[in-house]
Coordinates of C-alpha atoms in Angstrom, one line a residue:
X2 CA -0.4 27.1 19.6
X3 CA -1.2 24.0 17.6
X4 CA 1.2 22.6 15.1
X5 CA 0.6 22.5 11.4
X6 CA 0.0 18.7 11.3
X7 CA -2.8 19.0 14.0
X8 CA -4.5 21.9 12.0
X9 CA -4.2 19.9 8.8
X10 CA -6.0 17.0 10.6
X11 CA -8.8 19.4 11.7
X12 CA -9.2 20.8 8.1
X13 CA -9.4 17.3 6.7
X14 CA -12.1 16.2 9.2
X15 CA -14.0 19.5 8.8
X16 CA -14.0 19.0 5.0
X17 CA -15.6 15.6 5.5
X18 CA -18.2 17.0 7.8
X19 CA -19.0 19.8 5.3
X20 CA -19.4 17.3 2.5
X21 CA -21.7 15.1 4.7
X22 CA -23.7 18.2 5.7
X23 CA -24.3 19.2 2.1
X24 CA -25.4 15.7 1.1
X25 CA -27.9 15.5 4.0
X26 CA -29.3 18.9 3.4
X27 CA -29.9 18.2 -0.3
X28 CA -31.6 14.9 0.6
X29 CA -33.6 16.5 3.4
X30 CA -35.1 18.9 0.9
X31 CA -36.9 16.0 -0.8
X32 CA -37.7 14.2 2.6
X33 CA -38.3 17.1 5.0
X34 CA -39.7 14.9 7.8
X35 CA -37.0 12.2 7.7
X36 CA -36.0 12.0 11.4
X37 CA -32.6 10.3 10.7
X38 CA -31.6 13.0 8.2
X39 CA -32.6 15.8 10.6
X40 CA -30.6 14.1 13.4
X41 CA -27.7 13.7 11.0
X42 CA -27.7 17.4 10.0
X43 CA -27.8 18.4 13.7
X44 CA -24.9 16.0 14.5
X45 CA -22.8 17.4 11.6
X46 CA -23.4 21.0 12.8
X47 CA -22.8 20.1 16.4
X48 CA -19.5 18.2 15.6
X49 CA -18.3 20.9 13.3
X50 CA -19.0 23.6 15.8
X51 CA -17.4 21.6 18.7
X52 CA -14.3 20.8 16.6
X53 CA -14.0 24.4 15.5
X54 CA -14.0 25.6 19.1
X55 CA -11.6 22.9 20.2
X56 CA -9.1 23.7 17.5
X57 CA -9.3 27.5 18.0
X58 CA -11.6 28.3 15.1
X59 CA -14.0 30.4 17.1
X60 CA -15.1 32.1 13.9
X61 CA -16.6 28.8 12.6
X62 CA -18.0 27.8 16.0
X63 CA -19.7 31.1 16.6
X64 CA -21.2 31.3 13.1
X65 CA -22.7 27.8 13.4
X66 CA -24.3 28.3 16.9
X67 CA -27.6 29.7 15.5
X68 CA -27.8 27.0 12.9
X69 CA -27.3 24.3 15.5
X70 CA -30.1 25.9 17.6
X71 CA -32.4 26.1 14.5
X72 CA -32.0 22.3 13.8
X73 CA -32.5 21.6 17.5
X74 CA -35.9 23.3 17.1
X75 CA -36.5 21.1 14.1
X76 CA -35.6 18.0 16.1
X77 CA -37.9 18.9 18.9
X78 CA -40.8 19.2 16.5
X79 CA -41.3 23.0 17.1
X80 CA -40.1 24.0 13.6
X81 CA -40.6 22.5 10.2
X82 CA -38.1 22.0 7.3
X83 CA -38.9 24.0 4.2
X84 CA -37.0 25.1 1.0
X85 CA -36.0 28.4 2.5
X86 CA -34.3 26.8 5.6
X87 CA -32.4 24.4 3.2
X88 CA -31.3 27.3 1.0
X89 CA -30.1 29.3 4.1
X90 CA -28.3 26.3 5.5
X91 CA -26.6 25.6 2.2
X92 CA -25.4 29.2 2.1
X93 CA -24.0 28.7 5.6
X94 CA -22.3 25.5 4.5
X95 CA -20.6 27.5 1.7
X96 CA -19.6 30.2 4.1
X97 CA -18.0 27.7 6.5
X98 CA -16.1 26.1 3.5
X99 CA -14.8 29.6 2.6
X100 CA -13.7 30.2 6.2
X101 CA -11.9 26.9 6.2
X102 CA -10.2 27.6 2.9
X103 CA -9.2 31.2 3.9
X104 CA -7.8 29.7 7.2
X105 CA -9.4 32.5 9.3
X106 CA -11.2 35.8 8.9
X107 CA -14.9 36.5 9.1
X108 CA -15.3 36.7 5.3
X109 CA -18.2 38.5 3.6
X110 CA -21.9 37.8 3.8
X111 CA -21.8 36.2 7.3
X112 CA -24.1 38.9 8.8
X113 CA -26.6 38.7 5.9
X114 CA -26.8 34.9 6.3
X115 CA -27.5 35.1 10.1
X116 CA -30.1 37.9 9.6
X117 CA -31.8 35.8 6.9
X118 CA -31.9 32.8 9.3
X119 CA -33.3 34.9 12.2
X120 CA -36.0 36.4 10.0
X121 CA -37.0 32.9 8.8
X122 CA -37.2 31.4 12.3
X123 CA -39.6 34.2 13.2
X124 CA -41.9 33.9 10.3
X125 CA -41.2 30.3 9.0
X126 CA -43.4 27.3 9.2
X127 CA -44.2 25.9 12.6
X128 CA -44.4 22.1 12.6
X129 CA -47.8 20.4 13.0
X130 CA -48.4 19.6 16.6
X131 CA -45.6 21.8 17.8
X132 CA -47.7 23.1 20.7
X133 CA -49.1 19.6 21.6
X134 CA -46.4 19.1 24.3
X135 CA -44.3 16.0 24.5
X136 CA -44.8 12.4 25.5
X137 CA -42.3 10.9 28.0
X138 CA -42.2 7.1 28.0
X139 CA -40.4 4.9 30.5
X140 CA -40.6 1.2 29.7
X141 CA -39.1 -2.2 30.6
X142 CA -39.8 -5.1 28.2
X143 CA -40.6 -8.5 29.7
X144 CA -37.5 -10.1 31.3
X145 CA -37.8 -13.2 28.9
X146 CA -37.9 -11.0 25.7
X147 CA -34.5 -12.2 24.5
X148 CA -35.2 -15.9 25.4
X149 CA -38.3 -15.8 23.3
X150 CA -36.5 -14.2 20.3
X151 CA -37.7 -10.7 20.9
X152 CA -35.9 -7.7 19.4
X153 CA -35.7 -4.6 21.6
X154 CA -33.9 -2.7 18.8
X155 CA -37.0 -3.1 16.6
X156 CA -39.2 -1.5 19.2
X157 CA -36.8 1.4 19.5
X158 CA -36.7 1.8 15.7
X159 CA -40.5 2.0 15.6
X160 CA -40.3 4.7 18.2
X161 CA -37.8 6.6 16.2
X162 CA -40.1 6.3 13.2
X163 CA -42.8 7.9 15.3
X164 CA -40.4 10.9 15.8
X165 CA -38.5 10.0 19.0
X166 CA -36.3 13.0 19.8
X167 CA -34.3 11.6 22.8
X168 CA -33.6 8.0 23.8
X169 CA -31.6 6.8 26.7
X170 CA -31.1 3.4 28.4
X171 CA -32.0 2.9 32.1
X172 CA -29.5 0.7 33.9
X173 CA -30.7 1.2 37.5
X174 CA -32.3 -2.3 37.6
X175 CA -29.2 -4.3 36.4
X176 CA -28.3 -6.6 39.3
X177 CA -24.8 -7.1 40.7
X178 CA -22.5 -9.2 38.5
X179 CA -22.7 -12.4 40.7
X180 CA -26.5 -12.2 40.5
X181 CA -26.8 -11.4 36.8
X182 CA -28.8 -13.8 34.6
X183 CA -27.5 -13.2 31.1
X184 CA -30.7 -14.7 29.6
X185 CA -32.9 -12.0 31.2
X186 CA -33.4 -8.5 29.9
X187 CA -32.6 -6.0 32.7
X188 CA -32.4 -2.8 30.6
X189 CA -35.2 -0.2 30.4
X190 CA -35.5 2.9 28.2
X191 CA -36.7 6.4 28.4
X192 CA -38.0 8.0 25.2
X193 CA -39.3 11.4 24.4
X194 CA -41.9 11.6 21.6
X195 CA -43.7 14.6 20.0
X196 CA -47.1 15.3 21.6
X197 CA -48.8 15.0 18.2
X198 CA -48.3 11.2 18.3
X199 CA -51.4 9.4 19.4
X200 CA -51.5 7.1 22.4
X201 CA -52.8 4.3 20.3
X202 CA -49.8 4.6 18.0
X203 CA -47.5 4.4 21.0
X204 CA -49.2 1.3 22.4
X205 CA -49.2 -0.4 19.0
X206 CA -45.3 -0.5 19.3
X207 CA -45.6 -2.8 22.3
X208 CA -48.4 -5.0 20.9
X209 CA -46.4 -8.2 21.1
X210 CA -44.8 -7.4 24.5
X211 CA -47.9 -6.9 26.6
X212 CA -47.3 -9.9 29.0
X213 CA -44.9 -8.6 31.5
X214 CA -44.5 -5.1 30.0
X215 CA -44.0 -2.2 32.3
X216 CA -44.9 1.1 30.5
X217 CA -45.3 4.6 31.9
X218 CA -46.5 7.4 29.7
X219 CA -47.0 11.0 30.6
X220 CA -47.6 14.1 28.5
X221 CA -45.9 17.3 29.4
X222 CA -43.9 20.1 28.0
X223 CA -40.6 19.0 26.5
X224 CA -38.0 18.8 29.4
X225 CA -34.5 20.2 29.1
X226 CA -32.1 17.7 27.8
X227 CA -30.1 16.4 30.8
X228 CA -27.8 13.6 31.4
X229 CA -27.9 11.3 34.5
X230 CA -25.4 8.9 35.9
X231 CA -27.6 5.9 35.1
X232 CA -28.4 6.9 31.5
X233 CA -26.5 5.6 28.5
X234 CA -27.2 7.0 25.0
X235 CA -28.6 4.4 22.6
X236 CA -26.9 4.6 19.2
X237 CA -28.8 4.5 15.9
X238 CA -28.4 1.2 14.1
X239 CA -29.2 2.4 10.6
X240 CA -26.7 4.7 8.8
X241 CA -28.2 7.9 7.1
X242 CA -28.0 8.5 3.4
X243 CA -25.1 10.6 2.4
X244 CA -23.1 9.9 5.5
X245 CA -20.3 7.6 6.3
X246 CA -20.8 5.3 9.3
X247 CA -19.0 6.8 12.3
X248 CA -18.1 3.3 13.5
X249 CA -17.2 1.0 10.7
X250 CA -15.4 -1.5 13.0
X251 CA -12.1 -0.7 11.2
X252 CA -9.4 1.8 11.9
X253 CA -9.0 4.4 9.3
X254 CA -6.0 6.5 8.4
X255 CA -5.7 9.5 6.2
X256 CA -2.9 9.3 3.7
X257 CA -1.8 12.0 1.2
X258 CA -2.6 11.1 -2.4
X259 CA 1.0 11.7 -3.4
X260 CA 2.1 8.8 -1.2
X261 CA -0.4 6.5 -2.9
X262 CA 0.8 7.6 -6.3
X263 CA 4.4 7.0 -5.3
X264 CA 3.5 3.5 -3.9
X265 CA 1.7 2.7 -7.2
X266 CA 4.8 3.7 -9.2
X267 CA 7.0 1.5 -7.0
X268 CA 4.6 -1.4 -7.3
X269 CA 4.6 -1.0 -11.1
X270 CA 8.4 -1.2 -11.2
X271 CA 8.2 -4.2 -8.9
X272 CA 5.8 -6.0 -11.3
X273 CA 8.2 -5.3 -14.2
X274 CA 11.2 -6.6 -12.2
X275 CA 9.1 -9.7 -11.1
X276 CA 8.4 -10.4 -14.8
X277 CA 12.1 -10.2 -15.6
X278 CA 12.9 -12.6 -12.7
X279 CA 10.4 -15.1 -13.9
X280 CA 11.9 -14.9 -17.4
X281 CA 15.4 -15.5 -16.1
X282 CA 14.4 -18.3 -13.7
X283 CA 12.6 -20.1 -16.6
X284 CA 15.7 -19.9 -18.8
X285 CA 18.0 -21.0 -16.0
X286 CA 16.2 -24.2 -15.1
X287 CA 17.4 -23.9 -11.5
X288 CA 14.6 -25.3 -9.3
X289 CA 15.6 -23.2 -6.3
X290 CA 15.6 -20.0 -8.4
X291 CA 12.2 -20.9 -10.0
X292 CA 10.7 -21.5 -6.5
X293 CA 11.9 -18.1 -5.2
X294 CA 10.7 -16.5 -8.4
X295 CA 7.2 -18.0 -7.9
X296 CA 7.1 -16.7 -4.3
X297 CA 8.1 -13.2 -5.5
X298 CA 5.4 -13.5 -8.2
X299 CA 2.7 -14.4 -5.6
X300 CA 3.7 -11.6 -3.2
X301 CA 4.0 -9.0 -6.0
X302 CA 0.5 -10.0 -7.3
X303 CA -1.0 -9.6 -3.8
X304 CA 0.7 -6.3 -3.3
X305 CA -0.5 -5.1 -6.7
X306 CA -4.1 -6.1 -5.9
X307 CA -4.0 -4.4 -2.5
X308 CA -2.5 -1.2 -3.9
X309 CA -5.0 -1.1 -6.7
X310 CA -7.9 -1.5 -4.3
X311 CA -6.6 1.5 -2.4
X312 CA -6.6 3.6 -5.5
X313 CA -10.1 2.6 -6.6
X314 CA -12.8 5.1 -5.7
X315 CA -16.6 4.9 -6.2
X316 CA -18.1 7.4 -8.6
X317 CA -20.5 8.3 -5.8
X318 CA -17.7 10.2 -4.0
X319 CA -18.2 13.1 -6.5
X320 CA -21.9 12.7 -7.0
X321 CA -22.8 15.1 -4.2
X322 CA -21.2 18.0 -6.2
X323 CA -23.5 17.4 -9.1
X324 CA -26.6 17.2 -6.8
X325 CA -25.6 20.6 -5.4
X326 CA -24.9 22.0 -8.8
X327 CA -28.3 20.9 -10.0
X328 CA -29.9 22.4 -6.9
X329 CA -28.2 25.8 -7.6
X330 CA -28.9 25.7 -11.3
X331 CA -32.6 25.1 -10.5
X332 CA -32.6 28.3 -8.3
X333 CA -30.7 30.4 -10.9
X334 CA -32.7 29.3 -13.9
X335 CA -36.0 29.4 -12.2
X336 CA -37.0 25.9 -13.2
X337 CA -37.4 22.7 -11.1
X338 CA -34.6 20.3 -11.7
X339 CA -34.2 16.8 -10.1
X340 CA -30.8 15.1 -10.2
X341 CA -30.7 11.3 -9.9
X342 CA -27.9 8.8 -9.9
X343 CA -27.6 5.0 -10.3
X344 CA -24.5 2.8 -10.1
X345 CA -22.8 5.2 -7.6
X346 CA -20.9 2.2 -6.2
X347 CA -19.1 1.7 -9.5
X348 CA -15.3 2.2 -8.9
X349 CA -12.7 3.8 -11.0
X350 CA -9.1 4.7 -10.5
X351 CA -8.9 7.8 -8.2
X352 CA -7.0 9.7 -10.9
X353 CA -9.8 9.2 -13.3
X354 CA -12.5 10.1 -10.8
X355 CA -10.7 13.4 -9.8
X356 CA -10.3 14.5 -13.4
X357 CA -13.9 13.6 -14.3
X358 CA -15.4 16.2 -12.0
X359 CA -15.0 19.3 -14.3
X360 CA -16.1 17.6 -17.5
X361 CA -19.3 16.2 -15.9
X362 CA -20.1 19.6 -14.4
X363 CA -19.9 21.1 -17.9
X364 CA -22.3 18.5 -19.2
X365 CA -24.7 19.1 -16.3
X366 CA -24.7 22.8 -16.9
X367 CA -25.4 22.4 -20.6
X368 CA -28.2 19.9 -19.9
X369 CA -29.9 22.4 -17.4
X370 CA -29.4 25.5 -19.6
X371 CA -29.9 24.1 -23.1
X372 CA -31.7 20.8 -22.7
X373 CA -34.4 21.2 -20.0
X374 CA -37.4 23.3 -20.9
X375 CA -39.1 25.8 -18.5
X376 CA -41.9 24.2 -16.4
X377 CA -44.7 25.8 -18.4
X378 CA -43.3 24.6 -21.7
X379 CA -42.9 21.1 -20.3
X380 CA -46.4 20.9 -19.0
X381 CA -47.7 22.0 -22.4
X382 CA -45.8 19.1 -23.9
X383 CA -47.3 16.6 -21.5
X384 CA -44.1 16.3 -19.5
X385 CA -43.7 16.6 -15.7
X386 CA -43.0 20.2 -14.6
X387 CA -39.7 19.1 -13.0
X388 CA -36.9 18.2 -15.4
X389 CA -34.6 15.3 -14.6
X390 CA -30.9 14.9 -15.1
X391 CA -29.7 11.3 -14.5
X392 CA -26.1 10.1 -14.0
X393 CA -25.5 6.4 -14.4
X394 CA -22.3 4.3 -14.2
X395 CA -21.7 0.7 -15.0
X396 CA -19.0 -1.7 -16.0
X397 CA -18.6 -2.9 -19.6
X398 CA -15.7 -5.3 -20.0
X399 CA -12.4 -3.4 -19.3
X400 CA -14.3 -0.1 -19.4
X401 CA -16.6 1.9 -17.2
X402 CA -19.6 3.7 -19.0
X403 CA -20.7 6.9 -17.4
X404 CA -23.8 8.4 -18.9
X405 CA -25.5 11.8 -18.3
X406 CA -29.0 12.0 -19.7
X407 CA -31.8 14.5 -19.5
X408 CA -35.5 14.4 -20.5
X409 CA -35.5 17.8 -22.1
X410 CA -35.9 19.0 -25.7
X411 CA -32.9 17.2 -27.1
X412 CA -30.2 18.5 -29.5
X413 CA -31.5 20.7 -32.3
X414 CA -30.0 18.9 -35.3
X415 CA -30.9 21.7 -37.8
X416 CA -29.3 24.4 -35.5
X417 CA -26.1 22.4 -35.1
X418 CA -25.9 21.7 -38.8
X419 CA -26.5 25.4 -39.7
X420 CA -23.9 26.6 -37.3
X421 CA -21.4 24.0 -38.5
X422 CA -21.8 25.1 -42.1
X423 CA -21.6 28.8 -41.0
X424 CA -18.3 28.1 -39.3
X425 CA -16.9 26.0 -42.2
X426 CA -17.0 22.7 -40.3
X427 CA -19.3 21.3 -42.9
X428 CA -19.6 22.0 -46.6
X429 CA -22.8 23.5 -47.9
X430 CA -25.6 21.0 -48.4
X431 CA -23.9 18.4 -46.3
X432 CA -26.2 15.8 -44.6
X433 CA -24.0 14.0 -42.1
X434 CA -25.3 11.2 -39.9
X435 CA -26.1 11.9 -36.2
X436 CA -22.8 10.6 -34.9
X437 CA -20.8 12.9 -37.2
X438 CA -23.0 15.9 -36.6
X439 CA -23.2 15.6 -32.8
X440 CA -19.4 15.2 -32.6
X441 CA -19.2 18.8 -33.9
X442 CA -20.6 20.2 -30.6
X443 CA -17.1 19.4 -29.1
X444 CA -15.3 21.6 -31.5
X445 CA -13.6 24.6 -29.8
X446 CA -15.8 27.7 -29.7
X447 CA -18.9 25.9 -31.0
X448 CA -22.3 27.1 -29.7
X449 CA -25.8 27.2 -31.2
X450 CA -27.0 30.0 -28.9
X451 CA -26.5 33.7 -29.7
X452 CA -27.1 34.7 -26.0
X453 CA -24.0 34.7 -23.7
X454 CA -24.7 34.0 -20.1
X455 CA -22.6 33.1 -17.0
X456 CA -23.6 29.5 -17.6
X457 CA -23.1 29.0 -21.4
X458 CA -23.0 30.6 -24.8
X459 CA -19.3 31.3 -25.2
X460 CA -18.5 27.9 -26.9
X461 CA -16.1 26.8 -24.2
X462 CA -16.6 23.8 -22.1
X463 CA -17.5 20.9 -24.4
X464 CA -14.1 21.0 -26.1
X465 CA -12.5 20.9 -22.7
X466 CA -14.7 17.8 -22.0
X467 CA -13.5 16.0 -25.0
X468 CA -9.9 16.9 -24.4
X469 CA -10.0 15.7 -20.8
X470 CA -11.7 12.4 -21.7
X471 CA -9.2 11.7 -24.5
X472 CA -6.3 12.4 -22.1
X473 CA -7.8 9.7 -19.9
X474 CA -7.9 7.3 -23.0
X475 CA -11.6 7.5 -23.1
X476 CA -14.2 8.3 -25.8
X477 CA -17.5 10.2 -25.9
X478 CA -20.8 9.3 -27.6
X479 CA -23.8 11.5 -28.0
X480 CA -27.4 10.3 -28.6
X481 CA -30.4 12.5 -28.9
X482 CA -34.1 12.3 -29.9
X483 CA -36.0 15.5 -30.5
X484 CA -38.4 16.2 -27.6
X485 CA -37.0 13.3 -25.5
X486 CA -33.7 14.6 -24.3
X487 CA -30.1 13.7 -24.9
X488 CA -27.5 11.3 -23.5
X489 CA -23.8 11.8 -23.4
X490 CA -21.8 8.6 -22.6
X491 CA -18.2 8.6 -21.5
X492 CA -16.2 5.4 -22.0
X493 CA -13.3 5.2 -19.7
X494 CA -10.7 2.6 -18.7
X495 CA -11.0 1.1 -15.2
X496 CA -7.5 2.1 -14.2
X497 CA -4.5 4.0 -15.5
X498 CA -1.9 2.0 -13.6
X499 CA -1.8 -1.9 -13.7
X500 CA -4.1 -4.4 -15.4
X501 CA -4.2 -8.1 -16.0
X502 CA -3.6 -8.7 -19.7
X503 CA -3.6 -11.4 -22.3
X504 CA -0.4 -11.5 -24.2
X505 CA -0.9 -12.4 -27.9
X506 CA 1.3 -12.5 -31.0
X507 CA 0.5 -11.4 -34.5
X508 CA 3.1 -11.1 -37.3
X509 CA 5.9 -11.9 -34.7
X510 CA 4.8 -8.8 -32.7
X511 CA 3.4 -9.2 -29.2
X512 CA 0.4 -7.2 -28.0
X513 CA -1.6 -7.1 -24.8
X514 CA -5.4 -7.3 -24.6
X515 CA -7.0 -6.2 -21.3
X516 CA -8.1 -9.5 -19.6
X517 CA -11.2 -7.9 -18.2
X518 CA -12.5 -7.5 -21.8
X519 CA -11.8 -11.1 -22.8
X520 CA -14.8 -13.5 -22.7
X521 CA -13.2 -16.6 -24.3
X522 CA -10.7 -17.9 -26.8
X523 CA -11.6 -20.3 -29.7
X524 CA -9.8 -21.8 -32.7
X525 CA -10.4 -20.1 -36.0
X526 CA -11.9 -22.8 -38.4
X527 CA -9.6 -23.8 -41.2
X528 CA -12.2 -22.8 -43.8
X529 CA -12.0 -19.2 -42.5
X530 CA -8.2 -19.1 -42.0
X531 CA -7.4 -17.5 -45.4
X532 CA -7.9 -13.7 -45.8
X533 CA -11.3 -13.0 -47.3
X534 CA -12.5 -16.6 -47.0
X535 CA -16.2 -16.8 -46.2
X536 CA -18.3 -14.5 -44.0
X537 CA -16.5 -12.8 -41.1
X538 CA -18.8 -14.5 -38.5
X539 CA -18.2 -17.4 -36.1
X540 CA -20.9 -19.8 -34.9
X541 CA -20.2 -20.0 -31.2
X542 CA -22.8 -22.1 -29.4
X543 CA -25.5 -21.2 -31.9
X544 CA -24.7 -17.5 -31.7
X545 CA -23.1 -15.5 -34.5
X546 CA -20.0 -13.5 -33.4
X547 CA -18.4 -11.2 -35.9
X548 CA -14.6 -11.3 -36.0
X549 CA -11.8 -8.9 -37.1
X550 CA -8.3 -9.9 -38.2
X551 CA -5.7 -8.0 -36.2
X552 CA -3.1 -8.6 -38.9
X553 CA -5.3 -6.7 -41.4
X554 CA -6.3 -3.9 -39.1
X555 CA -2.6 -3.2 -38.3
X556 CA -1.5 -3.8 -41.9
X557 CA 1.1 -6.3 -40.8
X558 CA 3.4 -8.0 -43.3
X559 CA 3.6 -11.7 -44.1
X560 CA 1.1 -14.5 -44.1
X561 CA -0.9 -15.8 -41.2
X562 CA -0.2 -19.3 -39.8
X563 CA -2.5 -22.3 -40.2
X564 CA -3.7 -22.4 -36.6
X565 CA -5.0 -18.9 -35.8
X566 CA -6.9 -18.1 -32.6
X567 CA -9.9 -15.9 -32.0
X568 CA -10.0 -13.8 -28.8
X569 CA -13.7 -13.0 -28.1
X570 CA -14.0 -9.7 -26.4
X571 CA -16.9 -7.6 -25.0
X572 CA -17.1 -4.0 -26.4
X573 CA -19.7 -1.4 -26.9
X574 CA -20.6 -3.2 -30.1
X575 CA -21.3 -6.4 -28.2
X576 CA -19.2 -9.6 -28.5
X577 CA -16.5 -9.4 -31.2
X578 CA -13.7 -11.8 -32.1
X579 CA -10.1 -10.6 -32.7
X580 CA -8.0 -13.0 -34.8
X581 CA -4.4 -13.4 -33.7
X582 CA -1.6 -15.8 -34.7
X583 CA -0.8 -17.1 -31.2
X584 CA -1.8 -16.9 -27.5
X585 CA 1.2 -16.6 -25.2
X586 CA -0.6 -16.3 -21.8
X587 CA -1.6 -13.9 -19.1
X588 CA 0.6 -11.0 -18.1
X589 CA 0.5 -8.5 -15.3
X590 CA 0.6 -5.3 -17.4
X591 CA 2.1 -2.0 -16.1
X592 CA 0.6 0.7 -18.3
X593 CA 3.1 3.2 -19.6
X594 CA 1.7 6.2 -21.5
X595 CA 2.6 6.6 -25.2
X596 CA 4.7 9.6 -26.2
X597 CA 2.9 12.7 -27.5
X598 CA 4.1 11.7 -31.0
X599 CA 2.1 8.4 -30.8
X600 CA -0.8 9.6 -28.6
X601 CA -3.0 10.0 -31.7
X602 CA -2.8 6.3 -32.6
X603 CA -6.2 5.3 -31.4
X604 CA -5.8 1.5 -31.7
X605 CA -3.4 1.5 -28.6
X606 CA -4.1 2.6 -25.1
X607 CA -0.5 2.5 -23.9
X608 CA 2.5 0.2 -23.7
X609 CA 4.2 -2.2 -21.3
X610 CA 7.6 -3.6 -20.7
X611 CA 7.8 -7.4 -20.9
X612 CA 10.1 -9.7 -18.9
X613 CA 12.7 -9.8 -21.6
X614 CA 12.9 -6.0 -21.6
X615 CA 11.1 -5.6 -24.9
X616 CA 8.1 -3.3 -25.3
X617 CA 4.6 -4.5 -26.1
X618 CA 1.7 -2.3 -27.1
X619 CA -1.7 -2.5 -25.3
X620 CA -4.7 -2.8 -27.6
X621 CA -7.6 -0.4 -27.0
X622 CA -10.4 -2.9 -27.7
X623 CA -13.2 -0.3 -28.3
X624 CA -11.1 1.7 -30.7
X625 CA -9.8 -1.4 -32.4
X626 CA -13.3 -2.7 -33.0
X627 CA -14.4 0.7 -34.3
X628 CA -11.5 0.9 -36.6
X629 CA -12.2 -2.6 -37.9
X630 CA -15.9 -1.8 -38.5
X631 CA -14.9 1.4 -40.4
X632 CA -12.5 -0.6 -42.7
X633 CA -15.2 -3.2 -43.4
X634 CA -17.7 -0.4 -44.2
X635 CA -15.2 1.2 -46.5
X636 CA -14.5 -2.1 -48.2
X637 CA -18.2 -2.7 -48.9
X638 CA -18.7 0.8 -50.3
X639 CA -15.6 0.3 -52.6
X640 CA -17.0 -3.0 -53.8

């Protein structure tokens, strides 16, 4: 009987294969003839089946047998991929995931899935040229191919593009080692191609290798797949979409997330201790102690960077769930929906990525149910029949912007306003701006529809979205244009753990500005040093940059000094200057969450402990700029 650690390893690898299988199936639906995707699906099924049998999960292995056979028929060209096969295969994927989660037992619906597959294989689409037999090629490229700069791998790739189903290397002509000429090509290849491929297309592959080429072609029924002692499989050189490379050249190790969290906590404490050591060493003036402190600082910085890189996760790791959700919503709502993504390589802290899944799924559901019109209505409006939901992610200073947009009908401004007045969220006759009005859709229980479905209408979901994003120290913005869809943008911090910060001082209080948001630092001109003197703009290299006084925003006591500095930061509003009294220097900042009592103070994203043991607040640049703009607007209205 296998121990629990071995079974946990199997479950972990099986979950990865299930995720890869789902991603490939969803992509295959849009590219049903893609040979690499078909081969990838078959490999995932074959590996999952084999692993299940090896680890005693005969329920999984037995269930997947028919699906493996089905995709073997697709690989051989005797059966075509269509929407029904994809739907059945996705149902099988869900069933395997359920079996894995239940840790045994046949579960419900297995027989129905297998019967549906058998019926489809009997009456489903036969691939074009399925009865045309099969080409079997055996070829040896000229011996001087490598010397002349030839690329055998490109010829093999062209054959794969023609639909090669089996490829193996022939090593029977490799001479003994003492007679081997490393400049000559001694390998040959045997390749099976669908019979529907023309002879001219095959010969075109070898157009530049005719001198010295040995090529044998025969057309026959597809032979049974057999291995021989002189045959070596040729590996694909191009990774499939939605799959991780099986050989990355690096050893991988699976580590529980709790251990990474514990490591991050310890590194954070190390950074705080290192800051204290630097402070003590600087005061002592002992050269030996200063040298040791600098070594500790260098090592702690490297450990921090390494640990942070481990915690960072691409947003693309959760994108597959939304593609599947959009696929299922399309089927349930009876309207075509395409899900697209850009910037999936954008990385965030793993804690942020994990907690983003549920909010983003709520937004996708609302976009599909409320935003996208039925196909007939879209066509009547001159839109494509298929609606699109697009997820994009990009960096913006110390933030990551994640936007979900659709090309549907947009948010009904009048309906939102009417429901808000009805619920007492707005007074009668109120005409708020779009930002204020659209913010009401995040109120608990708010919904503009009177019909309750299993997807929406109960008024829950969007309030959960805002609560989750605010817990992550993020913000939400909504934009919509009638008839042209809506966009919901989430602004999130890059990490919740450790950042590089710029330590500044205002009114004898020290604050940290995230260094990733800082563009440059300039001197405040003497003419603008006094409060209220001149326009609140700086001319920096012929570009006007607005600036805000941190002392005024925080209502700090006392008078500013004569030599104030302006920290120019990048925010959602563009480049903005923040006036401070003094620049102290860079600082490795371990982010500590504010207490529930202070969590509502939007100008700060957290706090950190300095080397002398005092606490410094971390400025939330986006909220600070927004607060400054609001104060300026209120001042102008009062004037």
